[in-house]
XYZ file of C-alpha atoms in Angstrom:
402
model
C 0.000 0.000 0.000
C 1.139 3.791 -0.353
C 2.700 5.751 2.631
C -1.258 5.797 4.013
C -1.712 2.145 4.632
C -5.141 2.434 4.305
C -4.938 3.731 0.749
C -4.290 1.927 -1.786
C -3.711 4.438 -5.013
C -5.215 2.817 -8.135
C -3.763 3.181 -11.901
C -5.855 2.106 -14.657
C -5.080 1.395 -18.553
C -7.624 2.205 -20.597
C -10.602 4.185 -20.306
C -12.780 3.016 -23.115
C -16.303 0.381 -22.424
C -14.217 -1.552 -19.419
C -12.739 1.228 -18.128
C -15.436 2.852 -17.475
C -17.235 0.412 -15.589
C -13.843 -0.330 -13.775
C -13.933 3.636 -13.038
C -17.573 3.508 -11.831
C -16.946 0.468 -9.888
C -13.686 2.211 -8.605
C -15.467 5.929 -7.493
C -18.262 3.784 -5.772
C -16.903 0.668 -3.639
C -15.730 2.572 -0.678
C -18.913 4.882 -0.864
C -20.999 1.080 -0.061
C -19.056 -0.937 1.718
C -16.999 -0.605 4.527
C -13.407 -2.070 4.297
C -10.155 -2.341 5.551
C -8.162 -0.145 2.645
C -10.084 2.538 0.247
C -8.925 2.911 -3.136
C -7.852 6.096 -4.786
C -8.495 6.373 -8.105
C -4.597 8.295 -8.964
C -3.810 7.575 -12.224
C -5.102 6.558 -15.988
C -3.366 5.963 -19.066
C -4.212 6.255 -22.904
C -2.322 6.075 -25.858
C -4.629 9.813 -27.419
C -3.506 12.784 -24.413
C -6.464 14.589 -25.696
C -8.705 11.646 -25.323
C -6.856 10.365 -22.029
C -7.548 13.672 -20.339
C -11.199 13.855 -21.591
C -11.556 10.603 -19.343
C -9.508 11.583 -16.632
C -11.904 14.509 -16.043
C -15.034 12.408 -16.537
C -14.163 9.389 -14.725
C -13.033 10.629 -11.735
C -9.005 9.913 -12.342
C -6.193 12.564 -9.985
C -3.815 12.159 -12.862
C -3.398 10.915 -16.624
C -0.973 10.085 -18.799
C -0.038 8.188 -21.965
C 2.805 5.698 -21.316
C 1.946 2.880 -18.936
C 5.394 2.267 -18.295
C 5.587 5.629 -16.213
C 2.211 4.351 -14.831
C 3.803 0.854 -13.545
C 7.267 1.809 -12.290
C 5.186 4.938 -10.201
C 6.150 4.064 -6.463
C 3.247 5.752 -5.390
C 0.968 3.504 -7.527
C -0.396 0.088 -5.630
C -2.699 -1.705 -7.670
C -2.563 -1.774 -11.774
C -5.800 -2.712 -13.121
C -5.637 -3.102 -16.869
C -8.876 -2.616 -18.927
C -6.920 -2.969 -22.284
C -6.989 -5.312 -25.165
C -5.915 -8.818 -25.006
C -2.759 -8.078 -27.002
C -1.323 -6.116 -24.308
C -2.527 -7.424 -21.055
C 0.307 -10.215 -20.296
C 3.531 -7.407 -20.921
C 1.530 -4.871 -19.252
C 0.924 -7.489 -15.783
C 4.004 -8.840 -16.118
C 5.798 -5.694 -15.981
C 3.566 -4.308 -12.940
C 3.995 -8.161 -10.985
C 7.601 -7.243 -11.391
C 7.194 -3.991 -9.752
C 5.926 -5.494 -6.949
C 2.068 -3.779 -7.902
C -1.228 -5.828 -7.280
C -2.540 -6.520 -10.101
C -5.986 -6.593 -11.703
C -6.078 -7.946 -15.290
C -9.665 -8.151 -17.453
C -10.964 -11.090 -19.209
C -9.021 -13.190 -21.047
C -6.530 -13.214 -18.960
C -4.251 -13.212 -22.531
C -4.775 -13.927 -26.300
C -2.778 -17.463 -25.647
C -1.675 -20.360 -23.188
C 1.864 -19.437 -23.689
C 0.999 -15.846 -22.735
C -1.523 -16.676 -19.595
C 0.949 -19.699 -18.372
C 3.544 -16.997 -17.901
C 1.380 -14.386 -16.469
C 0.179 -16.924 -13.687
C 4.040 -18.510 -13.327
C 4.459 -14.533 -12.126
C 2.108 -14.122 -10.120
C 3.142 -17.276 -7.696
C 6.523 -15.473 -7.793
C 4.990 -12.028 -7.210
C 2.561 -13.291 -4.502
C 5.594 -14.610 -2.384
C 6.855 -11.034 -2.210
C 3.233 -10.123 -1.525
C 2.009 -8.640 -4.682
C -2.255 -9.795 -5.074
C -3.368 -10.330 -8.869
C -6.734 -11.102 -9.981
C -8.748 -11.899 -13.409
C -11.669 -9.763 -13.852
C -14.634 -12.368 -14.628
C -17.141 -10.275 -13.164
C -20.659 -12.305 -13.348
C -18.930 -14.379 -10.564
C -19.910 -10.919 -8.604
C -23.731 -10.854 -9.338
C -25.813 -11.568 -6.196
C -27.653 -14.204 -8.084
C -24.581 -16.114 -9.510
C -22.920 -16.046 -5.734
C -26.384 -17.761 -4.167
C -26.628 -20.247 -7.201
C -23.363 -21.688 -6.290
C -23.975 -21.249 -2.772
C -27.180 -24.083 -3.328
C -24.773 -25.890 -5.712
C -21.750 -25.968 -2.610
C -24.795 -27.292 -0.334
C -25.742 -29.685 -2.273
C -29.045 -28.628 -2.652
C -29.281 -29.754 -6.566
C -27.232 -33.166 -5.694
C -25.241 -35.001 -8.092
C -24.848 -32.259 -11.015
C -25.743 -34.066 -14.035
C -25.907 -31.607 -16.813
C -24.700 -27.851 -17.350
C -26.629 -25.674 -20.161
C -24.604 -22.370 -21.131
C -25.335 -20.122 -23.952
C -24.005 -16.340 -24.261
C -25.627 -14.833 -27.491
C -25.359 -11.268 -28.379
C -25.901 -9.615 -32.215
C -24.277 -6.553 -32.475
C -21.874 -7.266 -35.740
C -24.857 -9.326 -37.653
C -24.321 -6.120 -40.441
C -22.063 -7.086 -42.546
C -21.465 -3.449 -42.724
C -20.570 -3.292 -39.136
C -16.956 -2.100 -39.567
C -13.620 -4.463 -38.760
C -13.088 -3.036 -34.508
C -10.634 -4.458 -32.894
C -12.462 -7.473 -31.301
C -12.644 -8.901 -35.148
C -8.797 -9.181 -35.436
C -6.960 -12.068 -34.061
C -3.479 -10.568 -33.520
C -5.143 -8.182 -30.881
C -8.361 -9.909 -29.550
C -6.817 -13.449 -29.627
C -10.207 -14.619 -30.470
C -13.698 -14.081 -31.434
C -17.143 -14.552 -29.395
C -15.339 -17.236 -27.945
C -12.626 -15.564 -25.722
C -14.392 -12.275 -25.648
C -18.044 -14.372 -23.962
C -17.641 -18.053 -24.519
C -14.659 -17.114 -21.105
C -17.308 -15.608 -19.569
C -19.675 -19.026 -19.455
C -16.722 -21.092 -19.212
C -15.508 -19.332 -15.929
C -19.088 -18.833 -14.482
C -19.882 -22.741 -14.732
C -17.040 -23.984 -13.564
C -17.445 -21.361 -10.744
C -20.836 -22.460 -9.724
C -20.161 -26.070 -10.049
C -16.899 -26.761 -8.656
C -16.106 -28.952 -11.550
C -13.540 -28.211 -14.356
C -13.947 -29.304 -18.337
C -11.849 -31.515 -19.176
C -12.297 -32.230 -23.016
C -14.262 -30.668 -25.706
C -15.369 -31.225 -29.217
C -16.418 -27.824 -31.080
C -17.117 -26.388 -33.957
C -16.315 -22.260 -34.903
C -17.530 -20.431 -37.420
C -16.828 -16.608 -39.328
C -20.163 -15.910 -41.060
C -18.964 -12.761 -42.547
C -15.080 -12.949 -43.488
C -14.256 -9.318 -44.713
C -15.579 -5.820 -43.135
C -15.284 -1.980 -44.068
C -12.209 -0.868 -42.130
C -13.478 1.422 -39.137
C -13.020 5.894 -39.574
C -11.139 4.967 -35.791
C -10.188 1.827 -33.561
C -13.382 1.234 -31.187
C -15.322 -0.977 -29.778
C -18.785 -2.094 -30.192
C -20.172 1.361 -31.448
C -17.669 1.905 -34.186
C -18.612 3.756 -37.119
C -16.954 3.039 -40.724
C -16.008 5.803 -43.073
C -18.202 6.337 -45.403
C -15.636 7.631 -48.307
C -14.083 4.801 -48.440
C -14.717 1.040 -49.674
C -11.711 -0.512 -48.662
C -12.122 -3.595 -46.329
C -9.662 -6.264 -44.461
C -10.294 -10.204 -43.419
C -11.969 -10.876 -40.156
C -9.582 -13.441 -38.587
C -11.169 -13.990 -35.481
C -14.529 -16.784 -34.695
C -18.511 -15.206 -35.503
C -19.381 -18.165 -33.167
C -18.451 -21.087 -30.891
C -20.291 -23.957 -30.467
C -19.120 -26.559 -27.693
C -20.134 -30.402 -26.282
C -17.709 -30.793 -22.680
C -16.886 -33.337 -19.885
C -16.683 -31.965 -16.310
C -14.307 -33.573 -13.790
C -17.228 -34.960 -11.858
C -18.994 -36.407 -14.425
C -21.288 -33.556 -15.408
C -22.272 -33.151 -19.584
C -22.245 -29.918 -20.520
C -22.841 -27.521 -23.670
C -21.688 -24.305 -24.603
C -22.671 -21.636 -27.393
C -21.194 -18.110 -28.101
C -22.238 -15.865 -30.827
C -22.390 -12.514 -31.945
C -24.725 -13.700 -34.499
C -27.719 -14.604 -32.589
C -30.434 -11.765 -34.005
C -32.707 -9.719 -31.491
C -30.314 -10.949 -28.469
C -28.499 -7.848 -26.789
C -26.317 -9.507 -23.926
C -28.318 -12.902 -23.041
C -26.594 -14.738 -20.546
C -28.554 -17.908 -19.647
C -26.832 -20.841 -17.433
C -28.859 -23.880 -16.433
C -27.411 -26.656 -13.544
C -29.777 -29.791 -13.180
C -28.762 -32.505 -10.447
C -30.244 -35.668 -9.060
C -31.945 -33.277 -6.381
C -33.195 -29.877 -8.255
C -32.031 -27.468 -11.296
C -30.931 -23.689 -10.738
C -30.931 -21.267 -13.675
C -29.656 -18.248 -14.159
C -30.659 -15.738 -16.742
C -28.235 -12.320 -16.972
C -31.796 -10.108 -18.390
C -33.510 -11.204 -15.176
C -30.082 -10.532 -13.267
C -32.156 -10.379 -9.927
C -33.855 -13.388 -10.054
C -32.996 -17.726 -9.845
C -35.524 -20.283 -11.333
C -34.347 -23.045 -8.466
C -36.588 -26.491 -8.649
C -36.400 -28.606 -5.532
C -37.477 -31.866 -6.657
C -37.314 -33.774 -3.051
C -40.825 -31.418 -2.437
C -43.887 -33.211 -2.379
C -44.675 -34.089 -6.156
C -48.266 -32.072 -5.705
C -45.438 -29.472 -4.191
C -43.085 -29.205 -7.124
C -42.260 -26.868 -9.746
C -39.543 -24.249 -10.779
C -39.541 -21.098 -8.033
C -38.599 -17.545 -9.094
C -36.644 -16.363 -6.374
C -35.773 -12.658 -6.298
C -32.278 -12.366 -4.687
C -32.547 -9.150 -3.068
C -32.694 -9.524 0.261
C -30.004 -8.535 2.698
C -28.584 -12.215 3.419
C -28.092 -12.500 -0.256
C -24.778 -12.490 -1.370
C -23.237 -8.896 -1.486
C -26.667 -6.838 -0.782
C -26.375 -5.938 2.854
C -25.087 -2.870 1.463
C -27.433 -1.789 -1.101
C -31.378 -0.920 -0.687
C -34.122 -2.651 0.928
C -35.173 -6.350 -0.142
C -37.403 -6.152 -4.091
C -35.413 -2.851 -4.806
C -33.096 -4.341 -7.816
C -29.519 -3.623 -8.969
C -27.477 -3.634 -12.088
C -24.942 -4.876 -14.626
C -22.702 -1.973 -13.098
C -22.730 -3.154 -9.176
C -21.033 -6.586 -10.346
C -17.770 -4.989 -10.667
C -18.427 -3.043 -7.763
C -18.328 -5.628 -5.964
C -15.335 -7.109 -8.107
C -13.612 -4.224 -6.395
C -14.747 -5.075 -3.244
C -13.347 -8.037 -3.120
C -10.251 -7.343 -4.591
C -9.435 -5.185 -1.704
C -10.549 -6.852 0.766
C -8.198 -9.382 -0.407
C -5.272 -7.360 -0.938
C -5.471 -5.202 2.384
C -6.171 -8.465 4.627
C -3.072 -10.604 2.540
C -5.561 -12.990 1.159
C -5.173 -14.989 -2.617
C -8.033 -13.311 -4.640
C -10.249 -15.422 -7.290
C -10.550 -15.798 -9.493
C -6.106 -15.967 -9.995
C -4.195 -15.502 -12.491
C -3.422 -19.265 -12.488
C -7.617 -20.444 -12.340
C -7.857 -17.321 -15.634
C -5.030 -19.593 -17.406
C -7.471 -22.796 -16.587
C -10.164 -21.067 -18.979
C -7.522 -20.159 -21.181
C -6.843 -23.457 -21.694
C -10.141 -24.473 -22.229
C -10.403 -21.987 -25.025
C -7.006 -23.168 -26.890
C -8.596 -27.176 -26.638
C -12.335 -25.708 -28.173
C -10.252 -23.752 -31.202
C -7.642 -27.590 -31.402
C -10.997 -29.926 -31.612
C -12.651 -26.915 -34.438
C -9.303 -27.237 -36.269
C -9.862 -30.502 -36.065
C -12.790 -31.886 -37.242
C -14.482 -31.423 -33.918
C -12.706 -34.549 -32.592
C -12.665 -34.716 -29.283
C -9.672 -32.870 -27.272
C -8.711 -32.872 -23.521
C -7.820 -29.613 -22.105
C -4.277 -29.559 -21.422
C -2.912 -29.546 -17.636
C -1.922 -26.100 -16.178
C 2.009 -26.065 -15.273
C 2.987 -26.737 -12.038
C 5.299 -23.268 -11.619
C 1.265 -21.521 -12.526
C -0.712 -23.085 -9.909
C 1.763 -23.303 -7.246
């Protein structure tokens, strides 16, 4: 921590879609809950000054700057959280684990194994000298998610028998929809399958307990060429309309998955960007010998739980609104039926984050559970290559998971 130990002086890279909900999350976490260190949001860094500034001043940032080298090797900086795209995130962490900074590092943790198995091999190293490093996988941080694996951990569904996990979104089904960044391989690593197949890989293994341990999948690019974009953006780019020049999307449209978990569940994925009329849909389904939970990201404060050891004139699936103050994380929002948002999940990302850092305690998810969905990812994209044979997700090294 800084010279106040009960500060911890945050510096962010990036400022675009993540960052801001990092910044958000970041401005509001100490205003909620009450912990042990409160974060200051110091710094930011962007590669435009003008733009970098702009979101200094908006976002609530002390300081900005454009070179994230300055940003890391800062003595008065604690924590780096990086917001940026894959292509940068494992020399940006490993250059603030080596600084001795805590480190939080979005989703993938990195565009490949190589990339995420060094990453995690730091942070063991780092973490011995006391430096804290987290993945961002925030859905782990809605209330709802946090109570369906608390009924999972209790064994309130029994033996878990099948998991159901789709992530469908639409917003590049234009073929006129201009090549962003997230459409290019060399700096998004991947397609709807890194960017929210990780997302529904990391959020069932979560709630289970159980990792995937082979795959057979198929990928697929439904549109292979795009208008280049007037700018690099996100997912509200606009193209330029002088020009007709285009470049190759090298990146998956969709993923489509069949898995084994390690106890014995069957389980299915899908993740597309193609799936018409679906904004950010979210659905994951558990069904055991005992019950089925299911989880649905538009109804983000509700659970469908069926308790099947109920009378049979008894049964059928319950909505439960998870609001209420013994609910995961809501002590410290509003009174019980008065629902929160996308935005409070990294809030309480945050929250936990320092909690963990400012009491010495191992975050999660780590850097070396982020290169355990990485790996799932590289076996999905091996069995597509493939033929869709099936493919066992490769063992994470020992120097990562020590």
């Amino acid at each position: 921590m800084s010279t106040n130990d009960n500060e911890l002086r945050v510096g962010m890279v990036g400022y675009a879609f993540m960052g801001a909900a990092h910044s958000q999350a970041w401005r509001t976490v100490n205003r909620v809950f009450d912990l042990p260190a409160r974060a200051r949001m110091a710094l930011i860094c962007g590669r435009d000054a003008g733009k970098v500034a702009e979101a200094a001043d908006r976002l609530g940032w002390d300081e900005h700057t454009t070179d994230w080298r300055e940003l890391v090797s800062r003595p008065d900086i604690d924590v780096v959280d990086i917001c940026t795209p894959g292509d940068s995130h494992a020399e940006i962490a490993l250059a603030a684990l080596a600084a001795g900074k805590h480190v939080l590092c979005e989703k993938p943790l990195a565009n490949t194994v190589a990339e995420a198995q060094e990453m995690a091999a730091a942070a063991a190293v780092a973490r011995a000298g006391g430096a804290r490093s987290m993945c961002g996988f925030n859905y782990r941080r809605v209330p709802a998610v946090a109570l369906m694996r608390q009924l999972v951990a209790e064994g309130r569904l029994g033996e878990i028998r099948h998991v159901r996990a789709t992530y469908l979104q639409d917003w590049i089904v234009d073929p006129q929809f201009p090549l962003v960044w997230r459409l290019r391989k060399e700096v998004s690593g991947s397609g709807a399958l890194g960017d929210i197949g990780a997302h529904i890989i990391d959020l069932t293994q979560y709630v289970t307990g159980q990792q995937i341990t082979g795959v057979s999948a198929v990928t697929e690019t439904f549109v292979k060429e795009r208008p280049l974009p007037s700018e690099s953006s996100g997912l509200a780019a606009q193209t330029d309309g002088g020009s007709a020049a285009t470049g190759p999307v090298t990146v998956d449209d969709a993923a489509i998955f069949v898995a084994r978990l390690n106890g014995g569940a069957l389980a299915t994925y899908e993740a597309t960007r193609f799936a018409t009329g679906r904004k950010n849909a979210l659905r994951v389904e558990i069904n055991g010998s005992l019950g089925s939970v299911a989880f649905d990201l538009e109804r983000l404060n509700e659970l469908e739980y069926y308790d099947a050891t109920r009378p049979t004139a008894e049964q059928g699936f319950s909505r439960i609104l998870v609001t209420e103050g013994e609910h995961p994380y809501l002590s410290a929002w509003w009174p019980p039926g008065h629902i929160i948002g996308y935005e409070h999940s990294f809030t309480h990302q945050m929250r936990d984050f320092i909690e963990a850092v400012a009491t010495g305690v191992d975050p999660s998810p780590s850097f070396a559970e982020a290169l355990q969905v990485q790996l799932v990812l590289d076996a999905v994209v091996r069995s597509a290559e493939l033929g869709s044979s099936w493919t066992a997700v490769e063992p994470a090294l020992a120097t990562a998971t020590a």
